[in-house]
XYZ file of C-alpha atoms in Angstrom:
341
model
C 136.223 215.669 117.506
C 133.381 214.250 119.602
C 132.453 215.874 122.866
C 133.437 214.380 126.222
C 130.427 212.573 127.691
C 129.763 213.781 131.229
C 127.655 212.285 133.997
C 126.470 214.144 137.097
C 125.677 212.160 140.229
C 123.017 213.942 142.329
C 121.933 216.667 139.939
C 119.040 217.516 142.247
C 121.199 219.306 144.829
C 122.217 222.924 144.361
C 125.796 222.098 143.339
C 124.572 219.435 140.926
C 122.043 221.722 139.299
C 124.679 224.442 138.972
C 126.944 221.936 137.217
C 124.132 221.165 134.774
C 123.584 224.889 134.135
C 127.259 225.632 133.481
C 127.932 222.526 131.413
C 124.860 223.005 129.204
C 126.660 225.665 127.164
C 130.162 224.193 127.482
C 131.399 223.759 123.897
C 133.589 220.695 124.497
C 131.445 218.430 126.678
C 127.925 217.078 126.695
C 125.946 216.038 129.768
C 124.790 212.521 128.890
C 123.312 211.329 132.180
C 122.239 212.796 135.507
C 121.090 211.055 138.664
C 118.995 211.983 141.667
C 118.177 209.619 144.494
C 114.669 210.922 145.185
C 113.768 212.101 141.673
C 114.703 209.145 139.451
C 112.346 208.925 136.480
C 111.412 212.604 136.557
C 112.423 215.154 133.977
C 115.103 217.540 135.173
C 112.792 220.472 134.402
C 110.239 219.097 136.888
C 112.782 219.568 139.664
C 114.446 222.714 138.280
C 112.258 224.582 135.768
C 115.127 226.974 134.951
C 116.943 224.025 133.308
C 114.180 223.468 130.747
C 116.513 223.781 127.755
C 118.949 221.306 129.301
C 116.163 218.866 130.098
C 116.717 215.122 130.398
C 115.374 212.235 132.413
C 116.919 211.783 135.830
C 118.331 208.263 136.164
C 118.797 206.189 139.315
C 122.480 205.637 138.460
C 125.136 206.260 135.811
C 126.207 203.559 133.387
C 129.597 202.982 131.816
C 129.001 205.165 128.751
C 130.317 208.346 130.376
C 133.889 209.612 130.013
C 133.877 211.987 132.970
C 131.952 211.986 136.256
C 131.056 214.677 138.757
C 129.627 213.653 142.103
C 127.631 216.154 144.125
C 126.485 213.694 146.758
C 127.078 214.337 150.479
C 130.313 213.144 152.064
C 130.822 209.365 152.408
C 128.024 208.650 149.931
C 130.005 210.480 147.257
C 133.182 208.415 147.584
C 131.171 205.212 147.564
C 129.345 206.202 144.376
C 132.548 207.270 142.650
C 134.585 204.211 143.584
C 133.555 202.034 140.576
C 134.429 204.841 138.167
C 137.757 205.513 139.881
C 138.624 201.831 139.593
C 137.729 201.910 135.887
C 140.103 204.875 135.471
C 137.339 207.298 134.534
C 138.246 210.893 135.345
C 136.269 212.127 138.350
C 135.664 215.336 140.275
C 134.239 214.914 143.761
C 132.375 218.022 144.932
C 132.103 216.570 148.454
C 134.768 216.489 151.165
C 135.659 212.809 150.835
C 139.091 213.162 149.232
C 140.156 216.629 150.428
C 141.945 215.583 153.607
C 145.067 213.490 153.178
C 144.869 211.949 156.650
C 141.944 209.519 156.831
C 141.956 209.718 160.631
C 141.463 213.472 160.458
C 138.578 212.978 158.025
C 136.864 210.396 160.212
C 137.321 212.531 163.314
C 135.788 215.656 161.799
C 133.109 214.033 159.656
C 132.093 211.443 162.255
C 131.970 208.574 159.801
C 134.210 205.809 158.496
C 135.715 206.634 155.114
C 134.283 204.181 152.568
C 137.229 204.297 150.127
C 140.444 205.316 151.898
C 142.512 203.495 149.284
C 141.820 206.283 146.782
C 142.849 209.224 148.970
C 146.535 209.020 148.064
C 145.798 209.482 144.356
C 143.405 212.398 144.792
C 144.582 215.945 144.103
C 143.202 218.935 145.969
C 141.526 220.794 143.141
C 142.679 224.354 143.606
C 144.421 225.236 140.322
C 145.864 228.415 141.796
C 148.042 226.187 144.014
C 148.089 222.777 142.286
C 147.550 223.395 138.578
C 150.136 220.932 137.245
C 148.943 218.184 139.584
C 145.330 218.813 138.553
C 146.275 218.409 134.897
C 147.812 214.986 135.557
C 145.158 213.709 137.941
C 142.301 211.272 137.373
C 140.610 212.135 140.684
C 140.037 215.661 141.961
C 138.871 216.651 145.423
C 137.007 219.884 144.805
C 137.721 222.450 147.546
C 135.046 223.438 150.019
C 133.288 226.773 149.581
C 134.537 228.375 152.807
C 138.110 227.070 152.375
C 138.278 228.514 148.858
C 138.023 232.049 150.219
C 140.239 231.474 153.232
C 143.018 229.635 151.395
C 143.147 231.988 148.411
C 142.895 234.938 150.775
C 145.930 233.934 152.833
C 148.069 231.869 150.426
C 150.197 234.758 149.092
C 150.950 235.955 152.628
C 152.184 232.530 153.707
C 154.111 231.972 150.484
C 155.920 235.292 150.997
C 156.408 234.608 154.732
C 154.965 237.892 155.994
C 152.507 236.548 158.590
C 152.502 234.385 161.711
C 151.011 230.890 161.677
C 148.004 231.633 163.901
C 145.199 233.125 161.779
C 141.514 233.975 162.075
C 138.934 233.521 159.322
C 135.466 235.021 159.742
C 133.090 234.109 156.884
C 129.437 234.767 156.065
C 127.619 232.445 153.674
C 124.331 232.519 151.817
C 121.707 229.912 152.659
C 122.337 227.826 149.529
C 125.557 226.667 151.185
C 123.450 224.525 153.501
C 122.069 222.555 150.576
C 118.517 221.869 149.470
C 116.791 220.566 152.550
C 113.700 221.253 154.623
C 115.291 221.979 157.985
C 113.257 224.575 159.882
C 116.443 226.537 160.581
C 116.542 227.505 156.898
C 112.941 228.658 156.609
C 112.389 232.242 155.461
C 110.980 233.270 158.838
C 114.115 232.022 160.596
C 116.612 233.568 158.197
C 115.145 236.847 156.980
C 116.426 239.930 158.847
C 118.675 237.631 160.839
C 122.292 236.464 161.037
C 123.879 233.824 163.209
C 127.222 232.222 163.916
C 127.654 228.462 164.086
C 130.387 225.845 164.331
C 131.986 227.642 167.273
C 133.337 224.416 168.731
C 135.079 223.642 165.446
C 133.865 223.497 161.844
C 134.843 220.578 159.611
C 136.200 222.906 156.903
C 138.906 224.089 159.294
C 141.319 221.141 158.865
C 141.085 221.592 155.094
C 142.194 225.210 155.481
C 144.998 224.217 157.834
C 146.216 221.425 155.543
C 146.595 223.665 152.503
C 147.959 226.728 154.285
C 150.434 224.630 156.291
C 151.859 223.338 153.010
C 152.679 226.937 152.104
C 153.995 227.934 155.512
C 157.736 228.064 156.083
C 157.245 227.580 159.827
C 155.156 224.463 160.285
C 151.482 223.963 161.002
C 149.059 226.811 160.498
C 146.383 227.093 163.179
C 143.108 228.475 161.866
C 140.365 229.888 164.069
C 137.375 229.708 161.745
C 133.938 231.106 162.539
C 131.214 230.747 159.878
C 127.997 232.751 159.849
C 124.689 232.229 158.091
C 123.641 235.399 156.245
C 120.172 236.256 154.892
C 121.053 235.911 151.207
C 120.828 233.101 148.673
C 124.374 233.029 147.281
C 127.786 234.276 148.200
C 130.546 234.059 150.774
C 132.189 237.116 152.260
C 135.307 236.334 154.254
C 137.450 238.559 156.451
C 140.774 236.968 157.335
C 143.199 238.240 159.985
C 146.858 237.460 160.629
C 149.643 239.061 162.654
C 152.447 240.459 160.544
C 155.955 239.116 161.195
C 157.530 242.477 160.363
C 156.482 245.858 159.083
C 154.887 245.673 155.638
C 153.426 248.639 153.782
C 150.004 248.689 152.171
C 151.631 249.021 148.770
C 154.046 246.182 149.516
C 151.298 243.795 150.615
C 149.168 244.605 147.586
C 152.143 244.018 145.292
C 152.720 240.605 146.878
C 149.140 239.616 146.130
C 149.046 241.053 142.627
C 152.265 239.242 141.739
C 151.088 235.942 143.223
C 147.839 236.006 141.240
C 149.109 237.823 138.135
C 148.372 234.936 135.766
C 145.250 233.575 137.443
C 142.135 233.893 135.279
C 139.647 233.754 138.139
C 141.329 235.690 140.942
C 141.172 239.469 141.042
C 143.042 241.622 143.572
C 140.821 244.675 143.909
C 141.438 248.096 145.417
C 138.393 248.252 147.695
C 136.554 245.730 149.840
C 134.361 243.573 147.561
C 130.756 242.546 148.087
C 129.167 239.185 147.344
C 126.921 240.672 144.644
C 130.027 241.423 142.593
C 130.624 237.684 142.153
C 127.020 236.432 141.832
C 126.958 233.741 139.133
C 130.650 234.052 138.196
C 133.704 231.887 138.846
C 135.774 234.755 140.221
C 137.214 235.370 143.650
C 137.729 239.016 144.547
C 140.476 239.791 147.074
C 141.178 243.055 148.885
C 144.367 243.411 150.945
C 144.749 245.752 153.915
C 147.505 246.529 156.408
C 146.349 247.648 159.857
C 149.452 249.524 160.986
C 148.010 250.167 164.452
C 147.570 246.470 165.337
C 150.304 245.104 163.068
C 147.851 242.848 161.271
C 147.094 241.814 157.732
C 143.365 241.974 156.950
C 142.185 240.306 153.746
C 138.606 240.450 152.466
C 137.423 237.846 149.949
C 134.168 237.444 148.041
C 132.962 234.552 145.885
C 129.828 232.749 144.770
C 129.634 229.633 146.924
C 127.860 227.629 144.187
C 130.243 228.605 141.372
C 133.875 229.124 142.433
C 132.893 227.525 145.746
C 131.555 224.349 144.081
C 130.390 223.760 140.485
C 132.473 226.391 138.712
C 135.656 225.178 140.391
C 134.701 221.648 139.358
C 134.396 222.688 135.714
C 137.676 224.623 135.957
C 139.346 221.429 137.184
C 137.658 219.361 134.460
C 138.981 221.716 131.791
C 142.533 221.249 133.045
C 142.144 217.475 133.277
C 140.882 217.314 129.692
C 143.604 219.596 128.332
C 141.137 222.376 127.516
C 141.623 226.094 128.072
C 140.985 226.617 131.764
C 138.307 229.244 131.281
C 136.167 227.269 128.810
C 132.483 227.515 129.710
C 133.246 229.809 132.639
C 133.499 233.191 130.958
C 130.174 234.440 132.349
C 130.401 237.770 134.124
C 128.699 238.371 137.446
C 124.993 239.276 137.495
C 124.206 242.585 139.167
C 122.212 243.809 141.001
C-alpha cells in the first residue's frame, strides 16, 4: 500500500519543523511538500540543519498532489490557507487556533480579527483524542488544541467528569520560550530571558476561552470559569501547569488518584504519576504527566501537569490526530521516549 502524501504549510516555524521531524520516520506517510513564506526556494536544511536527512526544497505553496495537510501558520492566515483543501475534502489538521472555538464571535473577540472561513467551524472537531476520539476518527478537519489548554483540560477533565470540583478554577502555567514561536522580538532575547521569569496575559489570555469551552462540556453544572495565568520560563521546551479547584465534598487522596487513573486507563499518552512531574520528563515525547493532590486543609484539588509544548502541545498531537483520521494505530510514529537530561 502506498504511503499517504503529506504537505506541511509553514514548515519554518517551530511547530512546522517539529512536524517534519516526527513525520520523517513515520512508517505510513511521506512528507511530499513543505512551504515557508520567507524561505521559499531554500533547502529545508538551510533553515533547520538538524533536518538534513529529511531535506527537501521549501515551496511557496502546496499543490493538489497531497492527501493530507497540516497548517502551522498563525491564526487567521492558517484558516485562509487551508480553505481550498477543506473545500476539496482533503483531510486537514490546523495547528493554529482558527477552528478551536465553536462561537465565531468569541474567536473574533479574543483574537482581534475577523475569521476568514467561519463556514468551516461547524465541521471542525477539537482534536483532543482523550475526549473526542470517535469524532476525530470521523472528521476531515481537526482543530489541534493549544499548548496551554492541553495541560489544563487534561489536568481537570477527570475531576469535572466525576463531579468532584466546583466550576471556578485556577490554572497557573509556565512555558518554555519556544511557545512564543520563532521571531526576533527583543523580549525573547537571551539577555531578557535567562535567569528570569515573568507573568503575562493578566487581563485575559486567548487560550482561556478554549479551556472554558472544553471543560464546560464536561461540567454537570454549567459554564466553567477559568482564571488562567501564563508565565514565561527560562527554558526552551516544556509546560508545567498547576491547576486548582475547590472540592464539592470530601475526597481522599487515594480516591482522587483512582478517579484519574480510571479516566485515563486506556490512554496511550497520558500518565498519572505518583509525584509531581518536571518538564524534562516529557522533553521530546508525546506524553502528558499528571499528578493529583488533595489539600485537606483548604479543601482543594491541586493537579500538576507536564508536557512538551512542541510535541503533545502541537506537532505530536497533530500526528496523533492524523493517525486516527487515517485509521492507523494511534501511537504510530510517536513512540519516542523523553530525552533526559
